[in-house]
PDB file of C-alpha atoms in Angstrom:
ATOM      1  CA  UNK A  10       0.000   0.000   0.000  1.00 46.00           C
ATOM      2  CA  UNK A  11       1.235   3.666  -0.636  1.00 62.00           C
ATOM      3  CA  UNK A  12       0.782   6.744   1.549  1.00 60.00           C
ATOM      4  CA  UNK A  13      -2.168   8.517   0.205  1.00 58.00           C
ATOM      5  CA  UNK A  14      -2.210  10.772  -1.854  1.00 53.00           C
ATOM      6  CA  UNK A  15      -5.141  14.026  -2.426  1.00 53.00           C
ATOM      7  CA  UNK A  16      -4.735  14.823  -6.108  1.00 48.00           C
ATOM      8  CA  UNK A  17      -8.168  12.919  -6.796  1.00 52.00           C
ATOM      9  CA  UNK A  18     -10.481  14.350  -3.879  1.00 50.00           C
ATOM     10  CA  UNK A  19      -8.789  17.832  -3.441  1.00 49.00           C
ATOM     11  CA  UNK A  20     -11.650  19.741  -4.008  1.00 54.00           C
ATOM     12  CA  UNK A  21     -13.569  17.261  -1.836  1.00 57.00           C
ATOM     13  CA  UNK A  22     -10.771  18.031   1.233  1.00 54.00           C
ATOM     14  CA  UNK A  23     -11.326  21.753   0.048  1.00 58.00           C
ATOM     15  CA  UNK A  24     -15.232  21.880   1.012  1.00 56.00           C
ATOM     16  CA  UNK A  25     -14.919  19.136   4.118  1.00 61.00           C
ATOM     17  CA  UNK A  26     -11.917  20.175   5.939  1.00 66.00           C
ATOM     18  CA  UNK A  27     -11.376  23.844   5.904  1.00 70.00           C
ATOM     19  CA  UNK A  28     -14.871  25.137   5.013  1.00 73.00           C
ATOM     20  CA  UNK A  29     -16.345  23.505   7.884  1.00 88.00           C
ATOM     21  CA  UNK A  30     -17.086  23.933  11.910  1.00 92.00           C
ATOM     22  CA  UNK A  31     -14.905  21.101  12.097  1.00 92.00           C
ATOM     23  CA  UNK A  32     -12.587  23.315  10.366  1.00 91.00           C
ATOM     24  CA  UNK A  33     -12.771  25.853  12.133  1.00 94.00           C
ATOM     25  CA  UNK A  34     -11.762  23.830  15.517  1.00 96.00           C
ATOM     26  CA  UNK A  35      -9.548  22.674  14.423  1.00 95.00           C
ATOM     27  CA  UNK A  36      -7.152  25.832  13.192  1.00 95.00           C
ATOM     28  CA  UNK A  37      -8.200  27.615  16.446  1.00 97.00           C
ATOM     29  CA  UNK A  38      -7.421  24.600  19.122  1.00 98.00           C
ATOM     30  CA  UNK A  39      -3.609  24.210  16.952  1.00 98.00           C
ATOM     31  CA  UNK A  40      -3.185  27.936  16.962  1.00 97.00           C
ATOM     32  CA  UNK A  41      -4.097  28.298  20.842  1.00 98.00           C
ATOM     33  CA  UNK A  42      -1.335  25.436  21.548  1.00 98.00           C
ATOM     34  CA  UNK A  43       1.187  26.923  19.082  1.00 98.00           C
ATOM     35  CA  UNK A  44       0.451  30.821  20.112  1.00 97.00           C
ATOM     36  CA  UNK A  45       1.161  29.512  23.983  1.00 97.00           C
ATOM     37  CA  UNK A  46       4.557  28.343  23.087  1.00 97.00           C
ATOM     38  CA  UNK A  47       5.422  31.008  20.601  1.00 96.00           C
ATOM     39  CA  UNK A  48       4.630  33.510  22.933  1.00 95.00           C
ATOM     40  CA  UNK A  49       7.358  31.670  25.520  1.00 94.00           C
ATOM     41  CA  UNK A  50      10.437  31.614  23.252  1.00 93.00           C
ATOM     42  CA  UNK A  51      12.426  34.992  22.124  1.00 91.00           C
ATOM     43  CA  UNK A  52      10.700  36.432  18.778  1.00 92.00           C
ATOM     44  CA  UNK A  53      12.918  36.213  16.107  1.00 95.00           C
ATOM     45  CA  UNK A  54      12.369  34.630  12.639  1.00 96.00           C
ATOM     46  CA  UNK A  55      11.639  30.486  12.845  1.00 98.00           C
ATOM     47  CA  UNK A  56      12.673  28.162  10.199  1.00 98.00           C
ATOM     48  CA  UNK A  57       8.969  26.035   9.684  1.00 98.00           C
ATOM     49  CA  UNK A  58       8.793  22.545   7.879  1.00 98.00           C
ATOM     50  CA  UNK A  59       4.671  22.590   6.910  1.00 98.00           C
ATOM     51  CA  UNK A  60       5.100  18.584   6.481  1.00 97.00           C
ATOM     52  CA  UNK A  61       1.782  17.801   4.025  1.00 94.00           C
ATOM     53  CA  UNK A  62       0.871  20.928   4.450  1.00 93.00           C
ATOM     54  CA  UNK A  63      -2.432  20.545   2.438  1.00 90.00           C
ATOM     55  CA  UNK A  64      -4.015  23.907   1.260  1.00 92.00           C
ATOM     56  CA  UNK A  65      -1.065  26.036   3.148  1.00 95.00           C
ATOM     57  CA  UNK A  66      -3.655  27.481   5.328  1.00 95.00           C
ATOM     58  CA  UNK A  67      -0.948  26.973   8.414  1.00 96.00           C
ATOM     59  CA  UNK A  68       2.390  27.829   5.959  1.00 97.00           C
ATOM     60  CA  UNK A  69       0.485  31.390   4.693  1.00 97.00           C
ATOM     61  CA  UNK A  70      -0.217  32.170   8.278  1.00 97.00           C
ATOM     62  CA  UNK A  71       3.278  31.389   9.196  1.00 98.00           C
ATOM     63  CA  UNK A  72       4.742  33.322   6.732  1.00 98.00           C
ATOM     64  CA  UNK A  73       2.589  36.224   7.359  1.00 98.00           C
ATOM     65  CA  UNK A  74       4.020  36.848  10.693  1.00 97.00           C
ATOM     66  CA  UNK A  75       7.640  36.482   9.370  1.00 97.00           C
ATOM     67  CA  UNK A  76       8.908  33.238   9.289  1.00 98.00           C
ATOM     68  CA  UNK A  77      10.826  31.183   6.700  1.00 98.00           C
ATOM     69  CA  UNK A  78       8.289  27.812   5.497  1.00 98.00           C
ATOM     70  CA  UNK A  79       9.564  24.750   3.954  1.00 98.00           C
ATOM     71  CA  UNK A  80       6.272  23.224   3.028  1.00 97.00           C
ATOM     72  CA  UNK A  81       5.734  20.047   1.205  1.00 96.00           C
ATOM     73  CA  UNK A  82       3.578  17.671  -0.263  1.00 94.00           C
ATOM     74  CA  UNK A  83       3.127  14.661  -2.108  1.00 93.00           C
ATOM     75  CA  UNK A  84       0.037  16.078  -3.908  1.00 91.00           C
ATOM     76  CA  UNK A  85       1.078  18.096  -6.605  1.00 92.00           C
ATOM     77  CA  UNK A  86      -2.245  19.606  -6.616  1.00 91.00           C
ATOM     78  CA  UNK A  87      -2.081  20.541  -3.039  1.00 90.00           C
ATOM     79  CA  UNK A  88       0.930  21.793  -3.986  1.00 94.00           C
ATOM     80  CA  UNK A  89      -0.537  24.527  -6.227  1.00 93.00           C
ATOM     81  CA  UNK A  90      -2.914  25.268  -4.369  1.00 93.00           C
ATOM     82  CA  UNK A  91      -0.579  25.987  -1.362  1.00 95.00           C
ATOM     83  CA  UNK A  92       1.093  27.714  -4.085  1.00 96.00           C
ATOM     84  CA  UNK A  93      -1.712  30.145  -5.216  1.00 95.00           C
ATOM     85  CA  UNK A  94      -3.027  31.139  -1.663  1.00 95.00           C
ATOM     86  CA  UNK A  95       0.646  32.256  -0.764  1.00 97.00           C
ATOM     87  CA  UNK A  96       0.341  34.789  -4.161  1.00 97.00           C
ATOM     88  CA  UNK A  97      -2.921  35.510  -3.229  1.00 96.00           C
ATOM     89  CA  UNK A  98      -1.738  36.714   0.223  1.00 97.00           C
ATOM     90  CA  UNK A  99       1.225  38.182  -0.627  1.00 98.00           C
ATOM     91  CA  UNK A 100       3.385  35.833   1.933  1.00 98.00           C
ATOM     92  CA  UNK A 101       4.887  33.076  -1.072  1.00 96.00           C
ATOM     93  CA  UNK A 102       8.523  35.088  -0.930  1.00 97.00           C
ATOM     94  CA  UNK A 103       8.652  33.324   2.752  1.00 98.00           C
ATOM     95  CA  UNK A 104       7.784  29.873   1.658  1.00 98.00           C
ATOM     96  CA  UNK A 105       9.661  27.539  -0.358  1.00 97.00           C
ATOM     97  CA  UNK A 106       7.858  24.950  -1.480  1.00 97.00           C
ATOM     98  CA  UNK A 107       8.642  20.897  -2.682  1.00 97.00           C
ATOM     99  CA  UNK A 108       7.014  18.524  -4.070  1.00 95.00           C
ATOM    100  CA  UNK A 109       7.863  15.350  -1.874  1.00 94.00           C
ATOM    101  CA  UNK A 110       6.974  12.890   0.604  1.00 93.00           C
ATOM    102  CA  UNK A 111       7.372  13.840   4.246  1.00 94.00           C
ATOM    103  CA  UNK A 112       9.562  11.218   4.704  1.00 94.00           C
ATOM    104  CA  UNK A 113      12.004  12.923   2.154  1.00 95.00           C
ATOM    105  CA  UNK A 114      11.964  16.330   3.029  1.00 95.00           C
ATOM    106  CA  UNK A 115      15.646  16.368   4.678  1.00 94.00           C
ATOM    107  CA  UNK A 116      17.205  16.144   1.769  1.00 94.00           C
ATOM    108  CA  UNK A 117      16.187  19.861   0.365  1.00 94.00           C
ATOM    109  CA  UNK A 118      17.299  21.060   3.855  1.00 95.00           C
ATOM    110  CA  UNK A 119      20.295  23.040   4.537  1.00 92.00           C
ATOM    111  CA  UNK A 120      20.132  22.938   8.185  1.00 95.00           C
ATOM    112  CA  UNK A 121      17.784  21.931  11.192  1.00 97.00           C
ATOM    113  CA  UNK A 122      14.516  23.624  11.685  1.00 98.00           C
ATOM    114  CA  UNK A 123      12.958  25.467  14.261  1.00 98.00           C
ATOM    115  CA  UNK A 124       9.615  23.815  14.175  1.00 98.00           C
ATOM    116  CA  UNK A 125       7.692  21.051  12.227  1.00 98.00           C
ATOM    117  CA  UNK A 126       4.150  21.320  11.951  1.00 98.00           C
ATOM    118  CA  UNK A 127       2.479  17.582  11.050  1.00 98.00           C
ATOM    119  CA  UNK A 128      -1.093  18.015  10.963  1.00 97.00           C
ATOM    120  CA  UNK A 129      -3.562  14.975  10.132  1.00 94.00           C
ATOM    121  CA  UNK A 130      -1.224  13.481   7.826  1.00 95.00           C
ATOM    122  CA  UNK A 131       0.348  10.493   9.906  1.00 96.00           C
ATOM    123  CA  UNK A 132      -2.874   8.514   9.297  1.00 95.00           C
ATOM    124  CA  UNK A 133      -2.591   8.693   6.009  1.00 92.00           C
ATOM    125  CA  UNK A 134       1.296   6.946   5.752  1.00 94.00           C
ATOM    126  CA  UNK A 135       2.005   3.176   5.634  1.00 92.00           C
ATOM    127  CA  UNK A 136       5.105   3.637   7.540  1.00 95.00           C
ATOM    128  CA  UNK A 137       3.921   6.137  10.421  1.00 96.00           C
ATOM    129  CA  UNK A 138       6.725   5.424  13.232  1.00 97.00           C
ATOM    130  CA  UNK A 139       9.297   5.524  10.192  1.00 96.00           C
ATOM    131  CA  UNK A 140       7.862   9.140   8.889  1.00 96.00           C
ATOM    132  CA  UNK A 141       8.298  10.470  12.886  1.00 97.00           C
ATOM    133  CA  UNK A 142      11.591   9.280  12.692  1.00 97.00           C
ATOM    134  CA  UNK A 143      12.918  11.171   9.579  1.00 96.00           C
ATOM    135  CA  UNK A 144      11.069  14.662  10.725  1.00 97.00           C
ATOM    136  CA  UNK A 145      12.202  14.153  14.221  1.00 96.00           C
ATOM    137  CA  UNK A 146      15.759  14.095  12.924  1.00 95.00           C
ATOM    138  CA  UNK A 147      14.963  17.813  10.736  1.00 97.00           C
ATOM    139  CA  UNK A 148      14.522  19.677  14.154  1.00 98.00           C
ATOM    140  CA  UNK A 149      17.640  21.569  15.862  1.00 97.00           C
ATOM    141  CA  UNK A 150      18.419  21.159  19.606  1.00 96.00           C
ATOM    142  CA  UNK A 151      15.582  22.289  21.770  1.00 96.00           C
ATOM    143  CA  UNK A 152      12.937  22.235  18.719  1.00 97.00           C
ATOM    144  CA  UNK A 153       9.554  21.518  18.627  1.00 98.00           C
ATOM    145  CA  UNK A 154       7.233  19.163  17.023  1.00 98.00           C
ATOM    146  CA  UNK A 155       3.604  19.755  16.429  1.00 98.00           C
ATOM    147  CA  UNK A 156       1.677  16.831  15.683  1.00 98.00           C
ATOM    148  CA  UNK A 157      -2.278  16.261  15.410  1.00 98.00           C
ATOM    149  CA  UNK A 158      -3.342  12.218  14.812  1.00 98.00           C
ATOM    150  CA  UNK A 159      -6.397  11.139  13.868  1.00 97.00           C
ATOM    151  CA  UNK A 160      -7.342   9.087  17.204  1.00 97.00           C
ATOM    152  CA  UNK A 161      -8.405   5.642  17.239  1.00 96.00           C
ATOM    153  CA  UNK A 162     -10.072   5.924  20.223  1.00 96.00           C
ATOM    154  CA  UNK A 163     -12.384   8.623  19.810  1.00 96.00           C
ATOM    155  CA  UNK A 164     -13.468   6.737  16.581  1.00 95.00           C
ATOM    156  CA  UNK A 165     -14.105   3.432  18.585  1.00 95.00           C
ATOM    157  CA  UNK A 166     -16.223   5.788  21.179  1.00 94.00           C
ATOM    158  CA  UNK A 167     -18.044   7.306  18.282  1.00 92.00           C
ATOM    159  CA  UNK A 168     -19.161   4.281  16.743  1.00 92.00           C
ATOM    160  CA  UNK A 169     -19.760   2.832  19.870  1.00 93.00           C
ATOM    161  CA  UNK A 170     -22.334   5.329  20.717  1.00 91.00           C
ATOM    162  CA  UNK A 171     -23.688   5.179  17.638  1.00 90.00           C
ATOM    163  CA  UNK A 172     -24.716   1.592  17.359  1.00 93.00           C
ATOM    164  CA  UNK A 173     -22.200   0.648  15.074  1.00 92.00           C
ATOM    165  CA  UNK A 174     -21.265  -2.589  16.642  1.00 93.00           C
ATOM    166  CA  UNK A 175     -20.929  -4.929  13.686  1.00 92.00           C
ATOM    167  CA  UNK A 176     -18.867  -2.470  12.182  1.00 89.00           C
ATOM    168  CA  UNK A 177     -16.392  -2.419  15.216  1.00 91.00           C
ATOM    169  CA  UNK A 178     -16.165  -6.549  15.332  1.00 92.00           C
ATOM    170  CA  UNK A 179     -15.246  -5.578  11.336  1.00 88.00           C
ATOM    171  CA  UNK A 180     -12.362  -3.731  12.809  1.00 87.00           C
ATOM    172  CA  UNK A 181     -13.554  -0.672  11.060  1.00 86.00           C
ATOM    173  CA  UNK A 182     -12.202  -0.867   7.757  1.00 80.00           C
ATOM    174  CA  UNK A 183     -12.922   1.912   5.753  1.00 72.00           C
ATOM    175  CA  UNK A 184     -15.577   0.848   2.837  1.00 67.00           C
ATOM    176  CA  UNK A 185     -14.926   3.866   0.635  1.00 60.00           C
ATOM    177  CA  UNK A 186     -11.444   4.837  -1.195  1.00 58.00           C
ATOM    178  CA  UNK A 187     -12.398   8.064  -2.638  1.00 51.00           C
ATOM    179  CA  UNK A 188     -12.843   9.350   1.192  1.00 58.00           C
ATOM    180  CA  UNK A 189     -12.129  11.789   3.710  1.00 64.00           C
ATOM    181  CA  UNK A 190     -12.276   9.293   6.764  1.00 74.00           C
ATOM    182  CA  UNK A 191      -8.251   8.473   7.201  1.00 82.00           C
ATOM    183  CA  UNK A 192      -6.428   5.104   6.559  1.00 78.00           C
ATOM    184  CA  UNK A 193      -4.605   4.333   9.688  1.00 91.00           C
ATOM    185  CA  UNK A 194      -5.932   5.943  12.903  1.00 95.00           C
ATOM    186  CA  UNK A 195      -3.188   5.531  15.895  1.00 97.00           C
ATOM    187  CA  UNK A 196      -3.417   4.873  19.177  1.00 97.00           C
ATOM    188  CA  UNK A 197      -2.736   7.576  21.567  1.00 98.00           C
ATOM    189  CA  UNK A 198      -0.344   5.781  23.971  1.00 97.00           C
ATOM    190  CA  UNK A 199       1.626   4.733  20.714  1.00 97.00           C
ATOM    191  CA  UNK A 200       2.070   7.592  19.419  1.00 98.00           C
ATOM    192  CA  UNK A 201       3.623   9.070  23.287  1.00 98.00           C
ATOM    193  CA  UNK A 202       5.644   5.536  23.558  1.00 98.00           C
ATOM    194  CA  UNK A 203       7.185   6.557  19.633  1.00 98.00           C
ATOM    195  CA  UNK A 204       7.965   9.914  20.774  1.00 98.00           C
ATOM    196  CA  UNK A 205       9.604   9.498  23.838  1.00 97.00           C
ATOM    197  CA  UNK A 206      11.797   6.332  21.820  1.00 97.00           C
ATOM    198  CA  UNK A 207      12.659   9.615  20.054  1.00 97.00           C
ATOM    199  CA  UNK A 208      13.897  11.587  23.007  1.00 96.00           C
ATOM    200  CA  UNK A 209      10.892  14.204  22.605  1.00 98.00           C
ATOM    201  CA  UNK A 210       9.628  15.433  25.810  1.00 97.00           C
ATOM    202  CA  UNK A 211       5.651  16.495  25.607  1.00 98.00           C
ATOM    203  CA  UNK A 212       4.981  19.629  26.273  1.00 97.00           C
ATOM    204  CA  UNK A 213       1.049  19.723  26.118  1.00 97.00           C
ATOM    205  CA  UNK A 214      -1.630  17.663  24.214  1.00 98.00           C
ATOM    206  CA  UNK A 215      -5.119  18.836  23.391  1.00 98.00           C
ATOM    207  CA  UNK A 216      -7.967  17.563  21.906  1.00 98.00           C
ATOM    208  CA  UNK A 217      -9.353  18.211  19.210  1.00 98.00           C
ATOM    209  CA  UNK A 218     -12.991  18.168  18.759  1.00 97.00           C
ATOM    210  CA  UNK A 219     -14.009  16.971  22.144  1.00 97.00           C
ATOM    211  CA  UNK A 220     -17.743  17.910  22.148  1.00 95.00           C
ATOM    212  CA  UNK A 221     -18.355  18.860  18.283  1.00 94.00           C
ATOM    213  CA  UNK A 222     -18.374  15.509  17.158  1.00 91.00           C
ATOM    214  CA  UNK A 223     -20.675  13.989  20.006  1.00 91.00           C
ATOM    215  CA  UNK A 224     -23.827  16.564  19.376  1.00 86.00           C
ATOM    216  CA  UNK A 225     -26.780  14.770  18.800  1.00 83.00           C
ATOM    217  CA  UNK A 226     -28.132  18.089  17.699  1.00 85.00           C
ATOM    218  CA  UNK A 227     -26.289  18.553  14.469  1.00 82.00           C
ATOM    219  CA  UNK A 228     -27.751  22.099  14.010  1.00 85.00           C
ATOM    220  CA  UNK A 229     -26.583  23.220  17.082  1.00 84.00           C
ATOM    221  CA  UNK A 230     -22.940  22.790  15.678  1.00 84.00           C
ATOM    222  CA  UNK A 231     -24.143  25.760  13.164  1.00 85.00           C
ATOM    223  CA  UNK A 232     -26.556  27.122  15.430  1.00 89.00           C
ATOM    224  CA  UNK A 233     -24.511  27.694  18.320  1.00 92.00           C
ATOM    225  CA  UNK A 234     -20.772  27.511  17.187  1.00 93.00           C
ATOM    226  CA  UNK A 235     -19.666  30.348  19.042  1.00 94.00           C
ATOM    227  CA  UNK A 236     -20.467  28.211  22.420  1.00 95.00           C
ATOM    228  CA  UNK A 237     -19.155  24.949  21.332  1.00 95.00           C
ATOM    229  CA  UNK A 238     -16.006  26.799  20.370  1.00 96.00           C
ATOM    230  CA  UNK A 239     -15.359  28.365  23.583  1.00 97.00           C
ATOM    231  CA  UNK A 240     -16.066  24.909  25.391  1.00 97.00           C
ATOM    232  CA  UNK A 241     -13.520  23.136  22.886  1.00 97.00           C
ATOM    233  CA  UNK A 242     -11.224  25.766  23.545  1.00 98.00           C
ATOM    234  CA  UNK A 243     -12.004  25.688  27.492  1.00 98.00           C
ATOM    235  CA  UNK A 244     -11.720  22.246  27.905  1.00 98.00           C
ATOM    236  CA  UNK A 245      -9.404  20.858  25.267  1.00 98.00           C
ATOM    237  CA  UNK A 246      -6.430  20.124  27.521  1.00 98.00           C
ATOM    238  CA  UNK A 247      -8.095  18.621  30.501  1.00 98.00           C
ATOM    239  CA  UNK A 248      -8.775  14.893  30.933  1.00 97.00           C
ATOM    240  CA  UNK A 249     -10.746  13.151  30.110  1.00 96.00           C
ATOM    241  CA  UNK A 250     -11.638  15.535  26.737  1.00 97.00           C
ATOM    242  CA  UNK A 251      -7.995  15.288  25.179  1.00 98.00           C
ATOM    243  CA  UNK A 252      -8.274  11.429  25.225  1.00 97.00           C
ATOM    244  CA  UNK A 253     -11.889  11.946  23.444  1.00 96.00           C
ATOM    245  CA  UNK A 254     -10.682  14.448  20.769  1.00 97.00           C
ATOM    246  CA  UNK A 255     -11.478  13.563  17.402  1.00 96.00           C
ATOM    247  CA  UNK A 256      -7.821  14.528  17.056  1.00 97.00           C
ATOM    248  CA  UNK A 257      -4.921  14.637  19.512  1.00 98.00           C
ATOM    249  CA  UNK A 258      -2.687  17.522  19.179  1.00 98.00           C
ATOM    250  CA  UNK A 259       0.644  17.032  20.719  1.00 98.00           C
ATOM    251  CA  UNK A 260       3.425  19.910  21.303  1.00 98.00           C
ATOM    252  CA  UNK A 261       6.831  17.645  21.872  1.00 98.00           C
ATOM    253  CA  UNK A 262      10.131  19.299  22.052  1.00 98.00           C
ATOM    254  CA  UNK A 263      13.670  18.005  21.203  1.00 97.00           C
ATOM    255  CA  UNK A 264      16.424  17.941  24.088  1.00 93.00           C
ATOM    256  CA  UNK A 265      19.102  20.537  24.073  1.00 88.00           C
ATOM    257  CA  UNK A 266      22.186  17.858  22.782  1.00 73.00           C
ATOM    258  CA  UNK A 267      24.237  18.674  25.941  1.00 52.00           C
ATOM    259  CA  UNK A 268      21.644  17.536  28.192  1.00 53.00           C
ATOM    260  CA  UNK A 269      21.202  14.442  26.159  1.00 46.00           C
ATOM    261  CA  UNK A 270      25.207  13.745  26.409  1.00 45.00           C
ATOM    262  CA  UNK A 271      24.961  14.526  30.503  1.00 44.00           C
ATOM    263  CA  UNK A 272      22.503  11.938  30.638  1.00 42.00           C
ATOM    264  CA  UNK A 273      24.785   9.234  28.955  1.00 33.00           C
TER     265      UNK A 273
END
């Protein structure tokens, strides 16, 4: 099997991801997480890796503010898209971007980044503990990974309260190709064990989507976003809503390499 790729449903990911209340979550829960930490380190510009960075929704932003983006893809059509929003906002002179797998993106560095932002695209790769491994290795001393992972367990909840038990003894295969419901969700604890294998200490994890996707009142989700945002927002770090997030967002920083050789 290959990692996927968006070419063929990227107007489909357009309409269901980022025109959504889902959507919109989603960018404010990672941007609450990422503005705490940003707001903690000296401001100066960061060198970004946007790893699959879709639409460049997070690489335009990033650039806006300043910093240097490395974004790639393996969808070339993501990739022009990326492409055109950066025009469109004036921001593309701050972002180089490559067509490639994740996996490959250390070869078209020159030197270690600053931060790697890896947003619901480690579901979608055959080889996800491999992929961690080669971005891991792109961040300098004392950098930081941002990672959000499509969690298994929230979709074994869901279904669960749903009714959807012959589906579960299935082991929830997806039925559709041509869809937006990821490959390969992962298992929270995994994902921490791989990390700290890594030498990444985590710094915070979130949920994402704690409430949103529960409402038996889908209207309501329209209706009454601006509540159900502040909950999300409210409640997105405290247990037992991160372990229920649709999505786990994880902040995990590299050690500084002299600790790392004081330890040994």
């Amino acid at each position: 099997m290959k990692d996927r790729n968006f070419d063929d449903i990227a107007e489909k990911f357009s309409r269901n991801i980022y025109g959504t209340t889902k959507g919109e979550i989603r960018q404010a829960v990672l941007w609450q997480d990422l503005e705490r930490w940003l707001s903690l380190i000296p401001q100066r510009q960061l060198r970004i890796i946007d790893a699959g960075g879709g639409e460049g929704v997070m690489a335009c932003e990033m650039a806006a503010r300043g910093h240097q983006v490395i974004f790639c893809d393996i969808s070339i059509e993501m990739l022009k898209r990326a492409e055109q929003a950066a025009i469109e906002k004036g921001v593309s002179h701050n972002i180089q971007f490559i067509h490639c797998a994740v996996q490959d993106i250390s070869v078209h560095l020159e030197q270690p980044v600053d931060l790697i932002l890896f947003h619901a695209v480690l579901e979608w790769i055959q080889d996800q503990r491999g992929a961690l491994q080669a971005l891991t290795q792109c961040l300098r001393p004392e950098g930081m990974l941002s990672l959000m992972f499509y969690n298994y367990d929230a979709l074994l909840f869901r279904n669960i309260t749903l009714g959807n038990f012959g589906y579960i003894d299935a082991g929830m295969q997806k039925k559709k190709k041509r869809t937006l419901s990821p490959d390969r969700p992962l298992h929270p604890q995994q994902v921490y064990d791989w990390l700290q294998d890594m030498q990444l200490s985590i710094i915070s994890k979130s949920g994402v989507r704690v409430f949103h996707d529960y409402a038996q009142n889908k209207q309501q989700q329209q209706q009454d976003f601006a509540a159900l945002l502040a909950l999300e927002l409210r409640y997105c770090q405290q247990e037992p809503f991160v372990s229920l997030g649709r999505y786990i967002h994880v902040m995990a920083q590299k050690p500084n390499e002299s600790n790392v050789k004081d330890e040994l």
